């Protein structure tokens, strides 16, 4: 389950090597008495090229079906890495879970409602958020609307003359876009400490670090929005916003604690505007 094989395809030779990798997997399955089902395997071609190298791939002589999107480890990837499909699916699932809670916990005290939101709804719209963190304001608002609806349910304040932002302040709920920003920075910190297998070798410290800007990094150059808003370029921009005394903290737990006191994003505005 959840097996993934990928290769950067720049030439026909690269495509032949990928098919060779598939052939080796078929030798592996025979040796270990496993079996891949071609009907359950898919090809996802991620590219912005107008004329990509179109190659067919085979398992057991069966051509694998080319898809515009595919789910991997619970996250839907598409051919442009836009994340829109994943966000829409997650929001729909979260709304359904919130609706279930509303129907069955209507008479429960606010504390119980809040615990259920934190346990059954919020994880749905936060899973993998460091990867698919959206840069389109419309997607950000779509996600935040779920938490705003949950806040009204928890407090019972359905009077829309009362602003949702006031209710969130009353509950002391951090906006989800801020939680994603902290999650990305935390993941980058763990990668630097070699606690997760995310390579950081390409990150370069700024050459002319001045007082107050120590431990800040050069922002990777981007030629497309897909890369500009991907994990490392966007997270480095967030990282560089941290006060230097926090960036310099080595202990991960202490870093996490200090991170909670920092605001990395304002409402619907952040590093996407820079």
PDB file of C-alpha atoms in Angstrom:
ATOM      1  CA  UNK A   1       0.000   0.000   0.000  1.00  0.00           C
ATOM      2  CA  UNK A   2       1.019   3.610  -0.600  1.00  0.00           C
ATOM      3  CA  UNK A   3       4.031   2.703  -2.723  1.00  0.00           C
ATOM      4  CA  UNK A   4       5.456   5.558  -4.763  1.00  0.00           C
ATOM      5  CA  UNK A   5       8.023   5.469  -7.536  1.00  0.00           C
ATOM      6  CA  UNK A   6       9.149   8.703  -9.163  1.00  0.00           C
ATOM      7  CA  UNK A   7      11.849  10.116 -11.416  1.00  0.00           C
ATOM      8  CA  UNK A   8      12.662  13.450 -13.010  1.00  0.00           C
ATOM      9  CA  UNK A   9      11.967  12.881 -16.711  1.00  0.00           C
ATOM     10  CA  UNK A  10      14.016  15.146 -18.980  1.00  0.00           C
ATOM     11  CA  UNK A  11      14.871  12.725 -21.791  1.00  0.00           C
ATOM     12  CA  UNK A  12      13.620   9.478 -23.314  1.00  0.00           C
ATOM     13  CA  UNK A  13      16.454   7.762 -21.458  1.00  0.00           C
ATOM     14  CA  UNK A  14      14.984   8.941 -18.149  1.00  0.00           C
ATOM     15  CA  UNK A  15      11.620   7.454 -19.148  1.00  0.00           C
ATOM     16  CA  UNK A  16      13.293   4.136 -20.033  1.00  0.00           C
ATOM     17  CA  UNK A  17      15.040   4.143 -16.648  1.00  0.00           C
ATOM     18  CA  UNK A  18      11.704   4.629 -14.895  1.00  0.00           C
ATOM     19  CA  UNK A  19      10.267   1.643 -16.733  1.00  0.00           C
ATOM     20  CA  UNK A  20      13.401  -0.238 -15.705  1.00  0.00           C
ATOM     21  CA  UNK A  21      12.650   0.623 -12.091  1.00  0.00           C
ATOM     22  CA  UNK A  22       9.149  -0.780 -12.535  1.00  0.00           C
ATOM     23  CA  UNK A  23      10.654  -3.964 -13.978  1.00  0.00           C
ATOM     24  CA  UNK A  24      12.893  -4.325 -10.911  1.00  0.00           C
ATOM     25  CA  UNK A  25       9.856  -3.938  -8.669  1.00  0.00           C
ATOM     26  CA  UNK A  26       8.209  -6.817 -10.505  1.00  0.00           C
ATOM     27  CA  UNK A  27      11.279  -8.966  -9.806  1.00  0.00           C
ATOM     28  CA  UNK A  28      11.057  -7.918  -6.147  1.00  0.00           C
ATOM     29  CA  UNK A  29       7.394  -8.894  -5.841  1.00  0.00           C
ATOM     30  CA  UNK A  30       8.087 -12.356  -7.226  1.00  0.00           C
ATOM     31  CA  UNK A  31      10.940 -12.899  -4.790  1.00  0.00           C
ATOM     32  CA  UNK A  32       8.865 -11.846  -1.784  1.00  0.00           C
ATOM     33  CA  UNK A  33       5.583 -13.367  -3.008  1.00  0.00           C
ATOM     34  CA  UNK A  34       3.896  -9.962  -3.209  1.00  0.00           C
ATOM     35  CA  UNK A  35       1.737  -8.706  -6.045  1.00  0.00           C
ATOM     36  CA  UNK A  36       1.160  -5.306  -7.606  1.00  0.00           C
ATOM     37  CA  UNK A  37      -2.237  -4.814  -9.246  1.00  0.00           C
ATOM     38  CA  UNK A  38      -1.857  -2.751 -12.441  1.00  0.00           C
ATOM     39  CA  UNK A  39      -5.517  -1.730 -12.240  1.00  0.00           C
ATOM     40  CA  UNK A  40      -4.796  -0.017  -8.901  1.00  0.00           C
ATOM     41  CA  UNK A  41      -1.617   1.703 -10.095  1.00  0.00           C
ATOM     42  CA  UNK A  42      -1.617   5.142 -11.678  1.00  0.00           C
ATOM     43  CA  UNK A  43       0.736   7.469 -13.507  1.00  0.00           C
ATOM     44  CA  UNK A  44       0.767  11.128 -12.506  1.00  0.00           C
ATOM     45  CA  UNK A  45       2.798  13.461 -14.690  1.00  0.00           C
ATOM     46  CA  UNK A  46       3.622  16.722 -12.858  1.00  0.00           C
ATOM     47  CA  UNK A  47       4.798  19.352 -15.309  1.00  0.00           C
ATOM     48  CA  UNK A  48       4.193  22.819 -16.740  1.00  0.00           C
ATOM     49  CA  UNK A  49       5.692  21.907 -20.100  1.00  0.00           C
ATOM     50  CA  UNK A  50       3.476  22.268 -23.128  1.00  0.00           C
ATOM     51  CA  UNK A  51       5.076  19.257 -24.783  1.00  0.00           C
ATOM     52  CA  UNK A  52       6.177  16.836 -22.050  1.00  0.00           C
ATOM     53  CA  UNK A  53       7.727  13.483 -22.835  1.00  0.00           C
ATOM     54  CA  UNK A  54       4.683  11.225 -23.136  1.00  0.00           C
ATOM     55  CA  UNK A  55       5.707   7.680 -22.340  1.00  0.00           C
ATOM     56  CA  UNK A  56       3.538   4.712 -21.477  1.00  0.00           C
ATOM     57  CA  UNK A  57       4.507   2.613 -18.478  1.00  0.00           C
ATOM     58  CA  UNK A  58       3.662  -1.039 -17.881  1.00  0.00           C
ATOM     59  CA  UNK A  59       3.312  -3.554 -15.060  1.00  0.00           C
ATOM     60  CA  UNK A  60       2.711  -7.204 -15.952  1.00  0.00           C
ATOM     61  CA  UNK A  61       2.257  -6.100 -19.564  1.00  0.00           C
ATOM     62  CA  UNK A  62      -0.657  -3.819 -18.620  1.00  0.00           C
ATOM     63  CA  UNK A  63      -0.434  -0.120 -19.450  1.00  0.00           C
ATOM     64  CA  UNK A  64      -0.827   2.041 -16.376  1.00  0.00           C
ATOM     65  CA  UNK A  65      -3.567   4.647 -16.531  1.00  0.00           C
ATOM     66  CA  UNK A  66      -2.524   8.294 -16.741  1.00  0.00           C
ATOM     67  CA  UNK A  67      -4.340  10.501 -14.210  1.00  0.00           C
ATOM     68  CA  UNK A  68      -4.590  14.257 -13.699  1.00  0.00           C
ATOM     69  CA  UNK A  69      -4.647  13.737  -9.933  1.00  0.00           C
ATOM     70  CA  UNK A  70      -3.902  10.982  -7.444  1.00  0.00           C
ATOM     71  CA  UNK A  71      -4.061  10.505  -3.680  1.00  0.00           C
ATOM     72  CA  UNK A  72      -0.883   9.665  -1.795  1.00  0.00           C
ATOM     73  CA  UNK A  73      -0.779   9.243   2.000  1.00  0.00           C
ATOM     74  CA  UNK A  74      -4.088  11.049   2.300  1.00  0.00           C
ATOM     75  CA  UNK A  75      -3.097  14.074   0.200  1.00  0.00           C
ATOM     76  CA  UNK A  76      -4.387  14.614  -3.331  1.00  0.00           C
ATOM     77  CA  UNK A  77      -1.677  15.602  -5.801  1.00  0.00           C
ATOM     78  CA  UNK A  78      -2.513  16.998  -9.213  1.00  0.00           C
ATOM     79  CA  UNK A  79      -0.493  17.548 -12.368  1.00  0.00           C
ATOM     80  CA  UNK A  80       0.083  21.244 -11.573  1.00  0.00           C
ATOM     81  CA  UNK A  81       0.575  20.934  -7.794  1.00  0.00           C
ATOM     82  CA  UNK A  82      -2.204  23.456  -7.274  1.00  0.00           C
ATOM     83  CA  UNK A  83      -3.636  21.676  -4.180  1.00  0.00           C
ATOM     84  CA  UNK A  84      -7.122  23.013  -4.976  1.00  0.00           C
ATOM     85  CA  UNK A  85      -8.663  19.552  -5.217  1.00  0.00           C
ATOM     86  CA  UNK A  86      -7.147  18.477  -1.916  1.00  0.00           C
ATOM     87  CA  UNK A  87      -8.332  21.647  -0.166  1.00  0.00           C
ATOM     88  CA  UNK A  88     -11.867  21.275  -1.566  1.00  0.00           C
ATOM     89  CA  UNK A  89     -12.035  17.620  -0.535  1.00  0.00           C
ATOM     90  CA  UNK A  90     -10.689  18.324   2.955  1.00  0.00           C
ATOM     91  CA  UNK A  91     -13.100  21.208   3.501  1.00  0.00           C
ATOM     92  CA  UNK A  92     -16.051  19.095   2.373  1.00  0.00           C
ATOM     93  CA  UNK A  93     -15.027  16.296   4.724  1.00  0.00           C
ATOM     94  CA  UNK A  94     -14.520  18.744   7.612  1.00  0.00           C
ATOM     95  CA  UNK A  95     -17.935  20.354   7.045  1.00  0.00           C
ATOM     96  CA  UNK A  96     -19.533  16.929   7.132  1.00  0.00           C
ATOM     97  CA  UNK A  97     -17.786  16.104  10.418  1.00  0.00           C
ATOM     98  CA  UNK A  98     -18.784  19.472  11.889  1.00  0.00           C
ATOM     99  CA  UNK A  99     -22.384  18.898  10.826  1.00  0.00           C
ATOM    100  CA  UNK A 100     -22.359  15.524  12.577  1.00  0.00           C
ATOM    101  CA  UNK A 101     -21.107  17.121  15.799  1.00  0.00           C
ATOM    102  CA  UNK A 102     -23.704  19.884  15.591  1.00  0.00           C
ATOM    103  CA  UNK A 103     -26.548  17.393  15.286  1.00  0.00           C
ATOM    104  CA  UNK A 104     -25.443  15.181  18.155  1.00  0.00           C
ATOM    105  CA  UNK A 105     -23.866  17.610  20.630  1.00  0.00           C
ATOM    106  CA  UNK A 106     -26.268  20.540  20.468  1.00  0.00           C
ATOM    107  CA  UNK A 107     -27.026  20.380  24.202  1.00  0.00           C
ATOM    108  CA  UNK A 108     -23.457  19.766  25.381  1.00  0.00           C
ATOM    109  CA  UNK A 109     -21.462  22.409  27.261  1.00  0.00           C
ATOM    110  CA  UNK A 110     -19.036  24.591  25.246  1.00  0.00           C
ATOM    111  CA  UNK A 111     -15.987  22.758  26.612  1.00  0.00           C
ATOM    112  CA  UNK A 112     -17.194  19.431  25.209  1.00  0.00           C
ATOM    113  CA  UNK A 113     -18.058  21.006  21.856  1.00  0.00           C
ATOM    114  CA  UNK A 114     -14.608  22.569  21.652  1.00  0.00           C
ATOM    115  CA  UNK A 115     -12.873  19.297  22.492  1.00  0.00           C
ATOM    116  CA  UNK A 116     -14.823  17.512  19.762  1.00  0.00           C
ATOM    117  CA  UNK A 117     -13.978  20.214  17.200  1.00  0.00           C
ATOM    118  CA  UNK A 118     -10.292  19.945  18.111  1.00  0.00           C
ATOM    119  CA  UNK A 119     -10.408  16.148  17.927  1.00  0.00           C
ATOM    120  CA  UNK A 120     -12.635  15.409  14.941  1.00  0.00           C
ATOM    121  CA  UNK A 121     -12.794  18.443  12.666  1.00  0.00           C
ATOM    122  CA  UNK A 122      -9.640  20.508  12.861  1.00  0.00           C
ATOM    123  CA  UNK A 123      -7.282  17.556  12.181  1.00  0.00           C
ATOM    124  CA  UNK A 124      -9.052  17.012   8.853  1.00  0.00           C
ATOM    125  CA  UNK A 125      -8.262  20.514   7.592  1.00  0.00           C
ATOM    126  CA  UNK A 126      -4.750  20.556   9.066  1.00  0.00           C
ATOM    127  CA  UNK A 127      -3.415  17.181   7.946  1.00  0.00           C
ATOM    128  CA  UNK A 128      -0.354  17.781   5.780  1.00  0.00           C
ATOM    129  CA  UNK A 129      -0.925  21.544   5.906  1.00  0.00           C
ATOM    130  CA  UNK A 130       2.803  22.284   5.809  1.00  0.00           C
ATOM    131  CA  UNK A 131       2.825  20.767   2.320  1.00  0.00           C
ATOM    132  CA  UNK A 132      -0.336  22.175   0.733  1.00  0.00           C
ATOM    133  CA  UNK A 133      -0.538  25.513   2.599  1.00  0.00           C
ATOM    134  CA  UNK A 134      -2.494  27.667   0.096  1.00  0.00           C
ATOM    135  CA  UNK A 135      -1.410  31.055  -1.237  1.00  0.00           C
ATOM    136  CA  UNK A 136      -4.731  31.966  -2.860  1.00  0.00           C
ATOM    137  CA  UNK A 137      -6.799  34.122  -0.528  1.00  0.00           C
ATOM    138  CA  UNK A 138      -9.990  32.338  -1.617  1.00  0.00           C
ATOM    139  CA  UNK A 139      -8.631  28.981  -0.442  1.00  0.00           C
ATOM    140  CA  UNK A 140      -7.456  30.500   2.845  1.00  0.00           C
ATOM    141  CA  UNK A 141     -10.924  31.954   3.501  1.00  0.00           C
ATOM    142  CA  UNK A 142     -12.578  28.669   2.580  1.00  0.00           C
ATOM    143  CA  UNK A 143     -10.575  26.871   5.265  1.00  0.00           C
ATOM    144  CA  UNK A 144     -11.005  29.605   7.867  1.00  0.00           C
ATOM    145  CA  UNK A 145     -14.787  29.592   7.341  1.00  0.00           C
ATOM    146  CA  UNK A 146     -14.949  26.114   8.855  1.00  0.00           C
ATOM    147  CA  UNK A 147     -13.275  27.243  12.059  1.00  0.00           C
ATOM    148  CA  UNK A 148     -15.518  30.332  12.186  1.00  0.00           C
ATOM    149  CA  UNK A 149     -18.605  28.130  11.882  1.00  0.00           C
ATOM    150  CA  UNK A 150     -17.235  25.878  14.615  1.00  0.00           C
ATOM    151  CA  UNK A 151     -16.647  28.905  16.852  1.00  0.00           C
ATOM    152  CA  UNK A 152     -20.296  29.956  16.547  1.00  0.00           C
ATOM    153  CA  UNK A 153     -21.390  26.393  17.314  1.00  0.00           C
ATOM    154  CA  UNK A 154     -19.169  26.170  20.410  1.00  0.00           C
ATOM    155  CA  UNK A 155     -20.324  29.512  21.823  1.00  0.00           C
ATOM    156  CA  UNK A 156     -23.889  29.361  20.536  1.00  0.00           C
ATOM    157  CA  UNK A 157     -23.508  32.857  19.108  1.00  0.00           C
ATOM    158  CA  UNK A 158     -25.344  32.642  15.796  1.00  0.00           C
ATOM    159  CA  UNK A 159     -26.176  36.348  15.754  1.00  0.00           C
ATOM    160  CA  UNK A 160     -24.296  37.511  12.666  1.00  0.00           C
ATOM    161  CA  UNK A 161     -24.218  41.047  14.029  1.00  0.00           C
ATOM    162  CA  UNK A 162     -21.421  39.639  16.200  1.00  0.00           C
ATOM    163  CA  UNK A 163     -18.265  39.360  14.128  1.00  0.00           C
ATOM    164  CA  UNK A 164     -16.672  35.925  13.886  1.00  0.00           C
ATOM    165  CA  UNK A 165     -13.290  37.471  14.655  1.00  0.00           C
ATOM    166  CA  UNK A 166     -14.583  38.604  18.050  1.00  0.00           C
ATOM    167  CA  UNK A 167     -15.821  35.111  18.835  1.00  0.00           C
ATOM    168  CA  UNK A 168     -12.445  33.622  17.869  1.00  0.00           C
ATOM    169  CA  UNK A 169     -10.697  36.111  20.150  1.00  0.00           C
ATOM    170  CA  UNK A 170     -13.032  35.146  22.975  1.00  0.00           C
ATOM    171  CA  UNK A 171     -12.172  31.478  22.483  1.00  0.00           C
ATOM    172  CA  UNK A 172      -8.473  32.317  22.027  1.00  0.00           C
ATOM    173  CA  UNK A 173      -8.379  30.259  18.843  1.00  0.00           C
ATOM    174  CA  UNK A 174      -5.392  30.876  16.599  1.00  0.00           C
ATOM    175  CA  UNK A 175      -6.304  31.363  12.903  1.00  0.00           C
ATOM    176  CA  UNK A 176      -5.634  28.205  10.907  1.00  0.00           C
ATOM    177  CA  UNK A 177      -3.335  30.038   8.474  1.00  0.00           C
ATOM    178  CA  UNK A 178      -1.174  31.068  11.448  1.00  0.00           C
ATOM    179  CA  UNK A 179      -1.151  27.489  12.737  1.00  0.00           C
ATOM    180  CA  UNK A 180       0.016  26.303   9.303  1.00  0.00           C
ATOM    181  CA  UNK A 181       2.777  28.911   9.272  1.00  0.00           C
ATOM    182  CA  UNK A 182       4.043  27.749  12.647  1.00  0.00           C
ATOM    183  CA  UNK A 183       3.753  24.139  11.524  1.00  0.00           C
ATOM    184  CA  UNK A 184       5.931  24.864   8.484  1.00  0.00           C
ATOM    185  CA  UNK A 185       8.567  26.655  10.549  1.00  0.00           C
ATOM    186  CA  UNK A 186       8.511  23.845  13.117  1.00  0.00           C
ATOM    187  CA  UNK A 187       8.975  21.246  10.388  1.00  0.00           C
ATOM    188  CA  UNK A 188      11.917  23.210   8.973  1.00  0.00           C
ATOM    189  CA  UNK A 189      13.477  23.335  12.452  1.00  0.00           C
ATOM    190  CA  UNK A 190      13.092  19.575  12.846  1.00  0.00           C
ATOM    191  CA  UNK A 191      14.643  19.062   9.417  1.00  0.00           C
ATOM    192  CA  UNK A 192      17.636  21.197  10.415  1.00  0.00           C
ATOM    193  CA  UNK A 193      18.054  18.994  13.487  1.00  0.00           C
ATOM    194  CA  UNK A 194      17.871  15.884  11.273  1.00  0.00           C
ATOM    195  CA  UNK A 195      14.746  14.763  13.124  1.00  0.00           C
ATOM    196  CA  UNK A 196      12.843  14.286   9.852  1.00  0.00           C
ATOM    197  CA  UNK A 197      14.252  13.149   6.540  1.00  0.00           C
ATOM    198  CA  UNK A 198      13.863  16.404   4.635  1.00  0.00           C
ATOM    199  CA  UNK A 199      17.156  17.497   3.015  1.00  0.00           C
ATOM    200  CA  UNK A 200      18.288  21.006   3.947  1.00  0.00           C
ATOM    201  CA  UNK A 201      21.686  20.936   2.219  1.00  0.00           C
ATOM    202  CA  UNK A 202      20.601  23.510  -0.357  1.00  0.00           C
ATOM    203  CA  UNK A 203      19.693  26.102   2.274  1.00  0.00           C
ATOM    204  CA  UNK A 204      22.285  28.872   2.445  1.00  0.00           C
ATOM    205  CA  UNK A 205      22.761  31.338   5.278  1.00  0.00           C
ATOM    206  CA  UNK A 206      22.655  34.968   4.240  1.00  0.00           C
ATOM    207  CA  UNK A 207      26.161  36.148   3.484  1.00  0.00           C
ATOM    208  CA  UNK A 208      25.885  39.568   5.124  1.00  0.00           C
ATOM    209  CA  UNK A 209      24.044  38.767   8.303  1.00  0.00           C
ATOM    210  CA  UNK A 210      23.707  41.906  10.384  1.00  0.00           C
ATOM    211  CA  UNK A 211      22.731  42.291  13.995  1.00  0.00           C
ATOM    212  CA  UNK A 212      19.196  40.986  14.385  1.00  0.00           C
ATOM    213  CA  UNK A 213      19.359  38.915  11.198  1.00  0.00           C
ATOM    214  CA  UNK A 214      21.633  36.061  12.288  1.00  0.00           C
ATOM    215  CA  UNK A 215      20.605  32.537  11.333  1.00  0.00           C
ATOM    216  CA  UNK A 216      18.504  33.844   8.456  1.00  0.00           C
ATOM    217  CA  UNK A 217      18.619  32.158   5.066  1.00  0.00           C
ATOM    218  CA  UNK A 218      18.733  33.128   1.432  1.00  0.00           C
ATOM    219  CA  UNK A 219      15.309  32.693  -0.151  1.00  0.00           C
ATOM    220  CA  UNK A 220      15.515  30.088  -2.952  1.00  0.00           C
ATOM    221  CA  UNK A 221      14.946  31.636  -6.353  1.00  0.00           C
ATOM    222  CA  UNK A 222      11.729  30.765  -8.124  1.00  0.00           C
ATOM    223  CA  UNK A 223      10.670  30.980 -11.752  1.00  0.00           C
ATOM    224  CA  UNK A 224       7.112  29.783 -11.227  1.00  0.00           C
ATOM    225  CA  UNK A 225       4.447  30.384  -8.599  1.00  0.00           C
ATOM    226  CA  UNK A 226       4.338  26.650  -7.964  1.00  0.00           C
ATOM    227  CA  UNK A 227       7.899  26.800  -6.668  1.00  0.00           C
ATOM    228  CA  UNK A 228       7.585  30.263  -5.111  1.00  0.00           C
ATOM    229  CA  UNK A 229       4.854  29.062  -2.748  1.00  0.00           C
ATOM    230  CA  UNK A 230       6.239  25.558  -2.216  1.00  0.00           C
ATOM    231  CA  UNK A 231       7.635  24.461   1.140  1.00  0.00           C
ATOM    232  CA  UNK A 232      11.193  25.794   1.243  1.00  0.00           C
ATOM    233  CA  UNK A 233      10.801  29.231  -0.425  1.00  0.00           C
ATOM    234  CA  UNK A 234       7.665  30.032   1.588  1.00  0.00           C
ATOM    235  CA  UNK A 235       8.997  28.619   4.852  1.00  0.00           C
ATOM    236  CA  UNK A 236      12.335  30.430   4.576  1.00  0.00           C
ATOM    237  CA  UNK A 237      10.405  33.701   4.220  1.00  0.00           C
ATOM    238  CA  UNK A 238       8.512  32.856   7.402  1.00  0.00           C
ATOM    239  CA  UNK A 239      11.676  31.719   9.168  1.00  0.00           C
ATOM    240  CA  UNK A 240      13.450  34.992   8.418  1.00  0.00           C
ATOM    241  CA  UNK A 241      10.578  36.873  10.099  1.00  0.00           C
ATOM    242  CA  UNK A 242      11.354  35.221  13.428  1.00  0.00           C
ATOM    243  CA  UNK A 243      13.272  37.274  15.999  1.00  0.00           C
ATOM    244  CA  UNK A 244      16.945  36.275  15.941  1.00  0.00           C
ATOM    245  CA  UNK A 245      16.823  35.114  19.569  1.00  0.00           C
ATOM    246  CA  UNK A 246      14.236  32.497  18.567  1.00  0.00           C
ATOM    247  CA  UNK A 247      16.044  31.424  15.393  1.00  0.00           C
ATOM    248  CA  UNK A 248      19.161  30.765  17.485  1.00  0.00           C
ATOM    249  CA  UNK A 249      17.421  28.360  19.892  1.00  0.00           C
ATOM    250  CA  UNK A 250      18.818  24.832  19.500  1.00  0.00           C
ATOM    251  CA  UNK A 251      16.411  22.847  21.673  1.00  0.00           C
ATOM    252  CA  UNK A 252      13.347  21.889  19.636  1.00  0.00           C
ATOM    253  CA  UNK A 253      10.904  21.893  22.539  1.00  0.00           C
ATOM    254  CA  UNK A 254      12.036  25.334  23.687  1.00  0.00           C
ATOM    255  CA  UNK A 255      11.822  26.558  20.096  1.00  0.00           C
ATOM    256  CA  UNK A 256       8.245  25.253  19.822  1.00  0.00           C
ATOM    257  CA  UNK A 257       7.273  27.006  23.043  1.00  0.00           C
ATOM    258  CA  UNK A 258       8.747  30.348  21.971  1.00  0.00           C
ATOM    259  CA  UNK A 259       7.163  30.021  18.544  1.00  0.00           C
ATOM    260  CA  UNK A 260       3.699  30.234  20.092  1.00  0.00           C
ATOM    261  CA  UNK A 261       4.362  33.843  21.097  1.00  0.00           C
ATOM    262  CA  UNK A 262       5.131  34.970  17.534  1.00  0.00           C
ATOM    263  CA  UNK A 263       2.635  36.036  14.875  1.00  0.00           C
ATOM    264  CA  UNK A 264       3.939  35.132  11.420  1.00  0.00           C
ATOM    265  CA  UNK A 265       0.852  36.102   9.444  1.00  0.00           C
ATOM    266  CA  UNK A 266      -1.853  38.714   9.612  1.00  0.00           C
ATOM    267  CA  UNK A 267      -5.380  37.772   8.575  1.00  0.00           C
ATOM    268  CA  UNK A 268      -5.303  36.648   4.926  1.00  0.00           C
ATOM    269  CA  UNK A 269      -1.960  38.383   4.397  1.00  0.00           C
ATOM    270  CA  UNK A 270       1.483  36.904   4.855  1.00  0.00           C
ATOM    271  CA  UNK A 271       4.663  36.098   2.960  1.00  0.00           C
ATOM    272  CA  UNK A 272       2.500  35.689  -0.153  1.00  0.00           C
ATOM    273  CA  UNK A 273       2.435  39.471  -0.457  1.00  0.00           C
ATOM    274  CA  UNK A 274       6.228  39.870  -0.465  1.00  0.00           C
TER     275      UNK A 274
END
